[in-house]
mmCIF file of C-alpha atoms in Angstrom:
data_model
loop_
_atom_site.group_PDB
_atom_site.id
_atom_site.type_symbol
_atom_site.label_atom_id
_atom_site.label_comp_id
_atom_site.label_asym_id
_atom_site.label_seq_id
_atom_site.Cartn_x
_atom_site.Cartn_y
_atom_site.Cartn_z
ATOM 1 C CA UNK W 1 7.614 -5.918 26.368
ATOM 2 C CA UNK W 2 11.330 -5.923 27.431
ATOM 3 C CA UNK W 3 13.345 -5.674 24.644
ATOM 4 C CA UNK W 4 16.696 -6.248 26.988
ATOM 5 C CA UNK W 5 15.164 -9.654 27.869
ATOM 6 C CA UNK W 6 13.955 -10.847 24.810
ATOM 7 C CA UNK W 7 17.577 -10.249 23.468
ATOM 8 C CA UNK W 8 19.086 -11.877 26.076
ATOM 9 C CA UNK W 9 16.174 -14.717 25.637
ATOM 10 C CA UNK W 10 17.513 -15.369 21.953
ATOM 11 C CA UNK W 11 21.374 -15.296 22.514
ATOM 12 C CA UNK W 12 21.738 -17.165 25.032
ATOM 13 C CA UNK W 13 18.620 -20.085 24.164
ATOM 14 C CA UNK W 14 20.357 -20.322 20.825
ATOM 15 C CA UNK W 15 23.536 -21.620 21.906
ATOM 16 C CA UNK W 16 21.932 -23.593 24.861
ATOM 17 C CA UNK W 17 20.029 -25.648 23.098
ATOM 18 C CA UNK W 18 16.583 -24.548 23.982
ATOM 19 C CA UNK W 19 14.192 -24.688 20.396
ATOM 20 C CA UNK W 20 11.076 -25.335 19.693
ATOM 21 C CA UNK W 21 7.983 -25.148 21.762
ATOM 22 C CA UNK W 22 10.450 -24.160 24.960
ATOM 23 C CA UNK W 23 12.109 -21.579 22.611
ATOM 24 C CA UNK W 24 8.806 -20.388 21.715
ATOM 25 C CA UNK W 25 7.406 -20.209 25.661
ATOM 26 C CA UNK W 26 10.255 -18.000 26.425
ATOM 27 C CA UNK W 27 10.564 -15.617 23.553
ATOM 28 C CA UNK W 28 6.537 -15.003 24.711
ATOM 29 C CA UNK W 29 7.405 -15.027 27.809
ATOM 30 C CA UNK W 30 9.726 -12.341 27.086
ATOM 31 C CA UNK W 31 7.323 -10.471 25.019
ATOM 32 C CA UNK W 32 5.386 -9.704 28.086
ATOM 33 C CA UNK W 33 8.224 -9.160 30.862
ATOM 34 C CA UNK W 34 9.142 -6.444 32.625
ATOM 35 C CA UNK W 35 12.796 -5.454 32.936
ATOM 36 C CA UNK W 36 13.123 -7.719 35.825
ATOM 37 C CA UNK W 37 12.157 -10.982 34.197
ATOM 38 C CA UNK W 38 8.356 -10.841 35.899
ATOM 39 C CA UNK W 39 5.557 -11.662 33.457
ATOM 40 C CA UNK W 40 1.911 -13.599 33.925
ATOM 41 C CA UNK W 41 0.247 -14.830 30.574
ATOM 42 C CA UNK W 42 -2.185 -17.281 31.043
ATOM 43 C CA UNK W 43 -1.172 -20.746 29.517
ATOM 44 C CA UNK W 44 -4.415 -20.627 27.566
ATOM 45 C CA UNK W 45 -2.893 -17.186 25.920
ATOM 46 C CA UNK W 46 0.441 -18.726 25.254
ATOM 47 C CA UNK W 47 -1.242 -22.126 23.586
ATOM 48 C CA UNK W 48 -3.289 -19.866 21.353
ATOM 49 C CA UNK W 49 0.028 -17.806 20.279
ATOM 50 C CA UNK W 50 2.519 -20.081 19.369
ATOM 51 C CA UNK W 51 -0.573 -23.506 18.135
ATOM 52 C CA UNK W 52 0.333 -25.672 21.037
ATOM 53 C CA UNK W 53 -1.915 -27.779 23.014
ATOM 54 C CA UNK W 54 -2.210 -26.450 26.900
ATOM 55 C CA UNK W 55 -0.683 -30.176 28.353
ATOM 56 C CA UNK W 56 2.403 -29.397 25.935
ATOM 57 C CA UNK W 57 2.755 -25.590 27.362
ATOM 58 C CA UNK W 58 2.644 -27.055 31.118
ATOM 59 C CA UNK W 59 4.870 -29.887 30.195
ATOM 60 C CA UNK W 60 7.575 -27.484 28.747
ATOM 61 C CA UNK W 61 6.884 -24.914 31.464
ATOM 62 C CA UNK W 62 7.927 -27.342 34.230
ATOM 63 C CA UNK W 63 11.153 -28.778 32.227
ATOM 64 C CA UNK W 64 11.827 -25.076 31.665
ATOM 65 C CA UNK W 65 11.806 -24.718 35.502
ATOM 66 C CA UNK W 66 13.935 -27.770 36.155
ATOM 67 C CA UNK W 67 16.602 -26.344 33.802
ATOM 68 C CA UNK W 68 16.902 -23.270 35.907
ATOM 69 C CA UNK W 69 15.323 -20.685 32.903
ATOM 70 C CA UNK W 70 12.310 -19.321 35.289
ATOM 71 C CA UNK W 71 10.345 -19.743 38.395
ATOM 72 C CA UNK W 72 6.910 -20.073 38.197
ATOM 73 C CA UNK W 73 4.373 -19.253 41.133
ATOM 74 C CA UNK W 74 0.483 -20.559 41.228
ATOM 75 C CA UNK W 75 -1.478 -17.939 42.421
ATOM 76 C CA UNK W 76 -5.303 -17.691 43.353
ATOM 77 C CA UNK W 77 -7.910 -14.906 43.067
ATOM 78 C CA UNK W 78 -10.872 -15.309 45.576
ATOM 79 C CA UNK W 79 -12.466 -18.682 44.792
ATOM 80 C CA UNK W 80 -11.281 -19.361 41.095
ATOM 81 C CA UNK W 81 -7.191 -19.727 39.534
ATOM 82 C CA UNK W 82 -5.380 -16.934 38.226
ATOM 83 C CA UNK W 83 -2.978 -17.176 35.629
ATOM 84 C CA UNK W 84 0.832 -17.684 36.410
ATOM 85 C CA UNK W 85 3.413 -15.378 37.773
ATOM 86 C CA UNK W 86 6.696 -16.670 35.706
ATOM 87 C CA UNK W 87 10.112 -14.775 36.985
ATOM 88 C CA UNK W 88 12.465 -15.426 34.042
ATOM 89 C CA UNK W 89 16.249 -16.102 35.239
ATOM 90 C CA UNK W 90 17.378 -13.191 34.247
ATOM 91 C CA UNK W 91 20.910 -13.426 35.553
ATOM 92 C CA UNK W 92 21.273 -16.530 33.560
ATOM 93 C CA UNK W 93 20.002 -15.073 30.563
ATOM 94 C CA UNK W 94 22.509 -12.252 30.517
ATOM 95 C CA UNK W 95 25.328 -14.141 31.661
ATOM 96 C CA UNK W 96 24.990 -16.324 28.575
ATOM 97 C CA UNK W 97 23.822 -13.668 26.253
ATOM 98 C CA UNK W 98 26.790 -11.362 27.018
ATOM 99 C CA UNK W 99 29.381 -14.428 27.161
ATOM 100 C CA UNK W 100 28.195 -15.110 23.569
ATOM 101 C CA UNK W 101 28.499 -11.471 22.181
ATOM 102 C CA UNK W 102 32.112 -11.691 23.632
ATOM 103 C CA UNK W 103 32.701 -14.683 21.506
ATOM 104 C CA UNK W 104 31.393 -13.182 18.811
ATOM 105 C CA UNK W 105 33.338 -10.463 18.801
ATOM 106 C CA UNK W 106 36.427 -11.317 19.150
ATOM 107 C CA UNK W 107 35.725 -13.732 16.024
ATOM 108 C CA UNK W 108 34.755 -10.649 14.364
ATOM 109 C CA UNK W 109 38.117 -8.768 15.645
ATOM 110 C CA UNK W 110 40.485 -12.140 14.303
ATOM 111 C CA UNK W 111 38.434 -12.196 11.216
ATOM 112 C CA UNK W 112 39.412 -8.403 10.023
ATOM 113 C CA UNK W 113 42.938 -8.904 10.945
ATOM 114 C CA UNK W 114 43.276 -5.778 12.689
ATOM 115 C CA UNK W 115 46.756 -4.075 12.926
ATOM 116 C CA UNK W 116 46.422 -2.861 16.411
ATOM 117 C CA UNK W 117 45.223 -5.555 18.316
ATOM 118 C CA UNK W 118 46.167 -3.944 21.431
ATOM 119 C CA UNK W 119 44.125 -0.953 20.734
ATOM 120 C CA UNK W 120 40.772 -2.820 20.388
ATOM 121 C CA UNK W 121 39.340 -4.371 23.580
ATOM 122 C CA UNK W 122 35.916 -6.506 23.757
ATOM 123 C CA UNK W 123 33.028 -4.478 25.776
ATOM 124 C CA UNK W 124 32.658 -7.965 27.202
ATOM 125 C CA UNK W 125 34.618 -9.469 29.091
ATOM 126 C CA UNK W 126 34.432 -13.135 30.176
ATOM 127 C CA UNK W 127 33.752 -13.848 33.537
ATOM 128 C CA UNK W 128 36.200 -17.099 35.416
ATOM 129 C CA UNK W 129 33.779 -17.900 37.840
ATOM 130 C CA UNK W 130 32.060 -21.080 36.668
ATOM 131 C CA UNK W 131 29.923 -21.369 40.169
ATOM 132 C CA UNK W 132 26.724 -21.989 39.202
ATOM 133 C CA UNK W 133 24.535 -18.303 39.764
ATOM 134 C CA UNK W 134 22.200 -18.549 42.294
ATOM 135 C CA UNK W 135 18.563 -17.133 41.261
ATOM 136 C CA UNK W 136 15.955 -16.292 43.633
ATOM 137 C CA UNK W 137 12.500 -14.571 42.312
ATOM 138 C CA UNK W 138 12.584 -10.585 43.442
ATOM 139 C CA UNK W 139 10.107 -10.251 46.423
ATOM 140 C CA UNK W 140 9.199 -6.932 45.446
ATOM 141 C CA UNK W 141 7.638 -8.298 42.476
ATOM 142 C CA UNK W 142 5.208 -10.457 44.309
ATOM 143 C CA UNK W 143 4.441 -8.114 47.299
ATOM 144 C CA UNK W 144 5.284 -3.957 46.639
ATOM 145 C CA UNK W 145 5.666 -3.360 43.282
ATOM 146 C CA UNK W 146 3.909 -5.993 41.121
ATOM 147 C CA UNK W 147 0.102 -6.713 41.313
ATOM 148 C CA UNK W 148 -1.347 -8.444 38.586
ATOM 149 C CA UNK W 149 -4.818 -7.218 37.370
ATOM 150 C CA UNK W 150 -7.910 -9.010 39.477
ATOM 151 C CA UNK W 151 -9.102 -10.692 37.422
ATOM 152 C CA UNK W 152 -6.539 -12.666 36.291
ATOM 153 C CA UNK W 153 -5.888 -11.478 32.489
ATOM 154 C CA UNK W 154 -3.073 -11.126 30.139
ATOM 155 C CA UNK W 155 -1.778 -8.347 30.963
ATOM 156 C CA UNK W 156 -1.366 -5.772 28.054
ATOM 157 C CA UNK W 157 0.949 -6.013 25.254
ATOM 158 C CA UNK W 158 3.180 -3.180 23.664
ATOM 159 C CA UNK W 159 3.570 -3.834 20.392
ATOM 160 C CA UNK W 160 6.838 -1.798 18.758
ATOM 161 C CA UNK W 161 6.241 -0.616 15.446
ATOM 162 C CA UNK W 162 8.918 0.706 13.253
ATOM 163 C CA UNK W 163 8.910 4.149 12.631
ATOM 164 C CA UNK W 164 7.102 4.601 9.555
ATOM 165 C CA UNK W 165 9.236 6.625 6.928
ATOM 166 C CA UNK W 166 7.697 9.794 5.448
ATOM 167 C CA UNK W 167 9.341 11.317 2.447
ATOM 168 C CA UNK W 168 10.506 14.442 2.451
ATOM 169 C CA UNK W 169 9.791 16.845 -1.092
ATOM 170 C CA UNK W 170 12.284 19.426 -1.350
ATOM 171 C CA UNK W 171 11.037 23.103 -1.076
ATOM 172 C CA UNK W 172 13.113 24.407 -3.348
ATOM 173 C CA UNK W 173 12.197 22.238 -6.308
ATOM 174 C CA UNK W 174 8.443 23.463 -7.949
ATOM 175 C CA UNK W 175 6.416 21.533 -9.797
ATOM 176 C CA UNK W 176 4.764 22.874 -12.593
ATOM 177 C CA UNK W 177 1.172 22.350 -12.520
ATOM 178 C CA UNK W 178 0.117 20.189 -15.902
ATOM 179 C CA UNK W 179 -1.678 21.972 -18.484
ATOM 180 C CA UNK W 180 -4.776 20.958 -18.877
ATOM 181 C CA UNK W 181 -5.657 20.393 -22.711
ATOM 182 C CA UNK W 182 -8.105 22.963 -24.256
ATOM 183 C CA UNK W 183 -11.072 21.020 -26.385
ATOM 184 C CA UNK W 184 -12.017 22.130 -29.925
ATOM 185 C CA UNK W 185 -15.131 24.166 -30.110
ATOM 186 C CA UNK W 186 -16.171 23.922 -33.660
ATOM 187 C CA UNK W 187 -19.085 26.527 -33.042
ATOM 188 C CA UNK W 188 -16.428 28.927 -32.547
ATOM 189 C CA UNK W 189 -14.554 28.139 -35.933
ATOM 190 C CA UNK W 190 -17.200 28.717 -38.246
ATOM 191 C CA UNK W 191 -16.694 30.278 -41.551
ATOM 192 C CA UNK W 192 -17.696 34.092 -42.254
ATOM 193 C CA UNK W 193 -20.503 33.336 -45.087
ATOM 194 C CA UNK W 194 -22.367 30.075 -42.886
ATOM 195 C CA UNK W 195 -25.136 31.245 -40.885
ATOM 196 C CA UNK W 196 -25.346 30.140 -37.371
ATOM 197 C CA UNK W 197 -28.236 27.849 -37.633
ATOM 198 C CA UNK W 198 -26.729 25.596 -40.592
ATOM 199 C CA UNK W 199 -23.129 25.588 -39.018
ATOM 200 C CA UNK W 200 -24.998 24.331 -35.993
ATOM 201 C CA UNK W 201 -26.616 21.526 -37.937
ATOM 202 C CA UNK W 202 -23.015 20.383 -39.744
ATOM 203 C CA UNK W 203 -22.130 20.135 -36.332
ATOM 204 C CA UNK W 204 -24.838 18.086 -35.139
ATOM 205 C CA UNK W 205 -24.446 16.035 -38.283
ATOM 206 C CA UNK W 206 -20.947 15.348 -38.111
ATOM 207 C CA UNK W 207 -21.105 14.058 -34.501
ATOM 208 C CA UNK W 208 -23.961 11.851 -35.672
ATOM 209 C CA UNK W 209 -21.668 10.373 -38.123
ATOM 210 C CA UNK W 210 -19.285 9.894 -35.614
ATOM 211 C CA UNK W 211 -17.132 12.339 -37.517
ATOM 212 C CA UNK W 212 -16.514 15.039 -35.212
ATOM 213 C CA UNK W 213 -15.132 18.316 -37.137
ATOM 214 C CA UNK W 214 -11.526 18.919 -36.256
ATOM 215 C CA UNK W 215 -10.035 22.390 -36.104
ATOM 216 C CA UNK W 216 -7.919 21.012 -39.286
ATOM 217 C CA UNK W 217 -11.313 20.284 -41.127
ATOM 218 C CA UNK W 218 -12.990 23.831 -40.246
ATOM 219 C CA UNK W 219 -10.159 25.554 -41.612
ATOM 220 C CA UNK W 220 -9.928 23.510 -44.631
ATOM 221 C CA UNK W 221 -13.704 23.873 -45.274
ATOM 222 C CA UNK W 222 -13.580 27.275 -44.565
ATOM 223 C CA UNK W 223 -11.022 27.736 -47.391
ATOM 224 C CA UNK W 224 -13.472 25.941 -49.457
ATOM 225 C CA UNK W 225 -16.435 27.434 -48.786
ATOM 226 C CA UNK W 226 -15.075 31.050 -49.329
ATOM 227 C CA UNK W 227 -15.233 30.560 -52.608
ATOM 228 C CA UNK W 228 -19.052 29.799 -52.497
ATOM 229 C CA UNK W 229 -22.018 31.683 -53.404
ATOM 230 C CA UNK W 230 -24.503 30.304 -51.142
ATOM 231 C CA UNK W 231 -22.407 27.662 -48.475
ATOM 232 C CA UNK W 232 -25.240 27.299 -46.362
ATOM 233 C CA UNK W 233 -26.995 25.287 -49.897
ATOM 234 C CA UNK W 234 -23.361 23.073 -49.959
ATOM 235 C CA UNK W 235 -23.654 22.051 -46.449
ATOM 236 C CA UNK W 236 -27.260 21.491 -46.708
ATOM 237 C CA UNK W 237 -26.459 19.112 -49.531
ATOM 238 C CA UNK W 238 -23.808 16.963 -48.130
ATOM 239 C CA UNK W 239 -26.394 16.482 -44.635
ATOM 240 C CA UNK W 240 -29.056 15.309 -47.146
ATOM 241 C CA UNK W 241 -27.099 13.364 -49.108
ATOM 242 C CA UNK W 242 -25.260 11.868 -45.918
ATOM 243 C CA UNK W 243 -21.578 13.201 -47.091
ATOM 244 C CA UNK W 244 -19.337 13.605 -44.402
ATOM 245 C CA UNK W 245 -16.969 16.172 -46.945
ATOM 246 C CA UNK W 246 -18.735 19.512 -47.880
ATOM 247 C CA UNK W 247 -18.571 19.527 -52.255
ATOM 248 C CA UNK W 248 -19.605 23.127 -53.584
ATOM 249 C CA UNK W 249 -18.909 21.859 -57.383
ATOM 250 C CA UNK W 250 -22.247 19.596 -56.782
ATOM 251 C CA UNK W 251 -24.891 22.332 -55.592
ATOM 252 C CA UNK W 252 -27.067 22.165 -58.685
ATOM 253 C CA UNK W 253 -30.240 21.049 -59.768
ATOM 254 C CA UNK W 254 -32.190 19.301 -56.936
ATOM 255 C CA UNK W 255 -34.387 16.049 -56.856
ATOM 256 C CA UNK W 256 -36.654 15.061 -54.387
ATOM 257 C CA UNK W 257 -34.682 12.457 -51.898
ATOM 258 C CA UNK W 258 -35.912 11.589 -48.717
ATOM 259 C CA UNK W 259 -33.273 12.001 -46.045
ATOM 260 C CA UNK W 260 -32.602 8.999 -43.867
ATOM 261 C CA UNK W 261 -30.029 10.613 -41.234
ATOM 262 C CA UNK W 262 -32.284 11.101 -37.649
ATOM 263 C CA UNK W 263 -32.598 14.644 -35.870
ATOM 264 C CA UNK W 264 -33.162 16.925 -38.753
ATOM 265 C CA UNK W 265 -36.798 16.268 -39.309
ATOM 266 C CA UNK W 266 -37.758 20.059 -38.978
ATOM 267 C CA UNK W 267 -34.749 21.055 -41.798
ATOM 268 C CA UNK W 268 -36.074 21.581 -45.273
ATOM 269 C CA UNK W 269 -33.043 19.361 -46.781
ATOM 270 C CA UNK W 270 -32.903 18.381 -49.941
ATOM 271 C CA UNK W 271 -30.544 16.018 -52.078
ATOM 272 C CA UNK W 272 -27.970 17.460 -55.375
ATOM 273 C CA UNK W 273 -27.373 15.123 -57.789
ATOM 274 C CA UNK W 274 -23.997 15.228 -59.191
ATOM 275 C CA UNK W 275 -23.085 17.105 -62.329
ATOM 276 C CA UNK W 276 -22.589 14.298 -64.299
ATOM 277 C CA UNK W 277 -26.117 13.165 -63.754
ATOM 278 C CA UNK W 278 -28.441 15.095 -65.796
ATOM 279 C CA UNK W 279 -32.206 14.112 -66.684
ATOM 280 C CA UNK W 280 -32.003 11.039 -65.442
ATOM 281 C CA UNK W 281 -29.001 9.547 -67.293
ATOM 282 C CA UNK W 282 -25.163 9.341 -67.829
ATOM 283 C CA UNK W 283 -24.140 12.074 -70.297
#
């Protein structure tokens, strides 16, 4: 792809009053010329690019031709057609393209109201010669330097990407690494006079519940159960009883009471009544 001649291809078609499927045959044609105007898609190619029937791309080809934009040249390989050789007019092109940037700048230049006029000159100056330019195709591109591929293919296609922007972190700025947040081990919070085994089953219990302890509740039942005689009998009570809060006060005489809570089948739980249930009765 030419980048010089598609430029030129939109400047100057703009104000000429090539558009639509012409516009669209040279800005393709452009997209696969050399620097001297020489390219060779196949009409088939350019129909599929820009949705236009192959009759339409001939038709616009040849009117393209009569208005002095290109030169095409049938060509054959061996028995069979090979696609176009199309030599834009590149001479044209330019002349337009540059007499239009002239324009444009000296608009630009009256438009800013510049204080040193004088000072300021266009890069472009505009030529008095208004005899028509005379194009002929470059023989070198035909015979030396230009040899289409045998068998009569596109040929390949450059696409130009833009650059793709990567950030940059600056050095000198660290980031501190986040700090990961520690769980709560209740094993390791339990109280002094709890043996392992019954600790292990408030645990258990708890979670069942879907009452997970909490360092704030293992310190508070810690306090609690400092004051106890026997805490492993106060937390055995509350998992037969199904009590999610541990309740020393209520660790007194024990009934029979089946316990319905799951996983504790091999514990030897039983239920406290509370102290204000004695012999079966309100006192």
């Amino acid at each position: 792809m030419s980048n010089k001649i598609q430029g030129y291809v939109w400047d100057a078609c703009a104000v000429s009053g090539v558009k639509g499927t012409k516009l669209m045959i040279m800005v393709r044609l452009a997209d696969y010329s050399s620097d001297e105007g020489v390219s060779y898609p196949s009409v088939e190619t350019i129909s599929r690019q820009i949705g236009a029937g192959v009759s339409t791309i001939r038709s616009a080809c040849n009117e393209l031709e009569q208005d002095g934009w290109l030169v095409k040249k049938m060509r054959r390989n061996g028995n069979r057609n090979a696609s176009n050789l199309y030599f834009l007019n590149v001479d044209k092109l330019e002349k337009i393209a540059l007499e239009e940037n002239a324009k444009l700048r000296k608009l630009r230049e009256k438009a800013s109201k510049s204080h040193h006029p004088d000072s300021e000159r266009s890069d472009f100056d505009r030529t008095e010669n208004n005899e028509k330019v005379r194009f002929d195709p470059p023989v070198s591109g035909v015979q030396d330097g230009f040899h289409p591929p045998e068998s009569g293919g596109d040929p390949s296609v450059n696409s130009k990407h833009d650059p793709s922007v990567n950030s940059k972190e600056d050095p000198s700025v660290q980031v501190e690494p986040k700090k990961s947040k520690k769980l709560f081990d209740a094993k390791l919070a339990k109280p002094e006079n709890v043996s392992d085994e019954v600790w292990s089953d408030w645990i258990t219990f708890r979670k069942e519940i879907k009452k997970p302890l909490t360092e704030t509740m293992c310190k508070q039942q810690a306090k609690k159960l400092a004051k106890c005689s026997d805490a492993d009998a106060v937390i055995c009570n509350s998992i037969a009883n199904g009590w999610q809060g541990i309740f020393p006060d209520k660790v007194i005489a024990k009934v029979n009471k089946p316990n319905s809570h799951t996983g504790f089948g091999d514990k030897h739980y039983e239920s406290q009544d509370p102290h204000w249930f004695v012999g079966g009765k309100n006192a």
